[in-house]
Amino acid sequence: MMRFFRPIVAGADLPARLIACVGAAIGIALTIVVCSQVPLSTADLPIIVAPLGASAVLVFAVPASPLAQPWPVVGGNIVSTLIGVAAFHLIPDATLAAGTAVGMAILVMSLLRCLHPPGGAAALTAVIGSQGIHAAGYAFAFAPVGINSIALVAIGMSWHRMTLRSYPHRALPPPAPIPAGLHLADIDAALAEMHESFDIGREDLDALLSRAEAHAQARRG
């Protein structure tokens, strides 16, 4: 039973988690401070939207994830919110509008290469949000959602630079080729065979598996 409570993120040691916790706390607080200086057209609009909490988890806790990179954070949140606003205005039934908004957000984010899980929440917020959100219309996607997202990404970049982490993430090059080493084509073939999606870039997989193979050869030697 306890196996369900084991860490599932590779490399998630305690120091890294503490850095993520402090970074997320500072990131959200500073985002609120920055965005509070922006005059919003409707008094009922929030200074920061709830999906930014989920964005902060990705940006600060798993900055190497393809889902946490700047374009997915900014583009995913804005595009999904626009889709949610459109669904609210075009579909009279709230239940159908909510489902359509989230489903279409996933599709469009995937096509635009900015898949970001909090984007689903942003789309849903645009459908079931307050009267102020509905009155703001498409502008809600840019203020506060867009401004929130840009501020969080900028703070995340500064934080990871100070803590010597890579963000936006750049995959380390694989080690020097070794006999019978893996190639990206092999990884693509394996991914196609498994019919699964993994929260790691193929270049990172290449570097990780190549290093693991080099360590295995050294151990056997």
Coordinates of C-alpha atoms in Angstrom, one line a residue, residues 33 38 59 78 85 88 99-100 102 113 118 135 138 146-147 149 168 175 199 205 210:
V33 CA 2.5 42.4 -6.2
V38 CA -2.0 46.9 -13.4
V59 CA 7.6 26.1 -13.2
I78 CA -4.0 32.7 -22.8
V85 CA -14.6 32.7 -23.3
F88 CA -19.3 30.6 -22.8
G99 CA -16.8 20.4 -21.3
T100 CA -16.2 21.8 -24.7
V102 CA -11.6 22.1 -21.7
R113 CA 2.8 23.1 -29.0
P118 CA -3.4 24.6 -15.9
A135 CA -18.2 41.0 -18.6
Y138 CA -11.8 38.1 -24.4
G146 CA -1.7 36.8 -19.7
I147 CA 0.0 39.3 -17.4
S149 CA 1.6 34.1 -16.8
P168 CA 14.0 27.7 -19.9
P175 CA 28.0 11.8 -23.9
D199 CA 6.5 14.2 -19.3
L205 CA 15.6 10.9 -22.8
S210 CA 23.0 7.4 -23.1

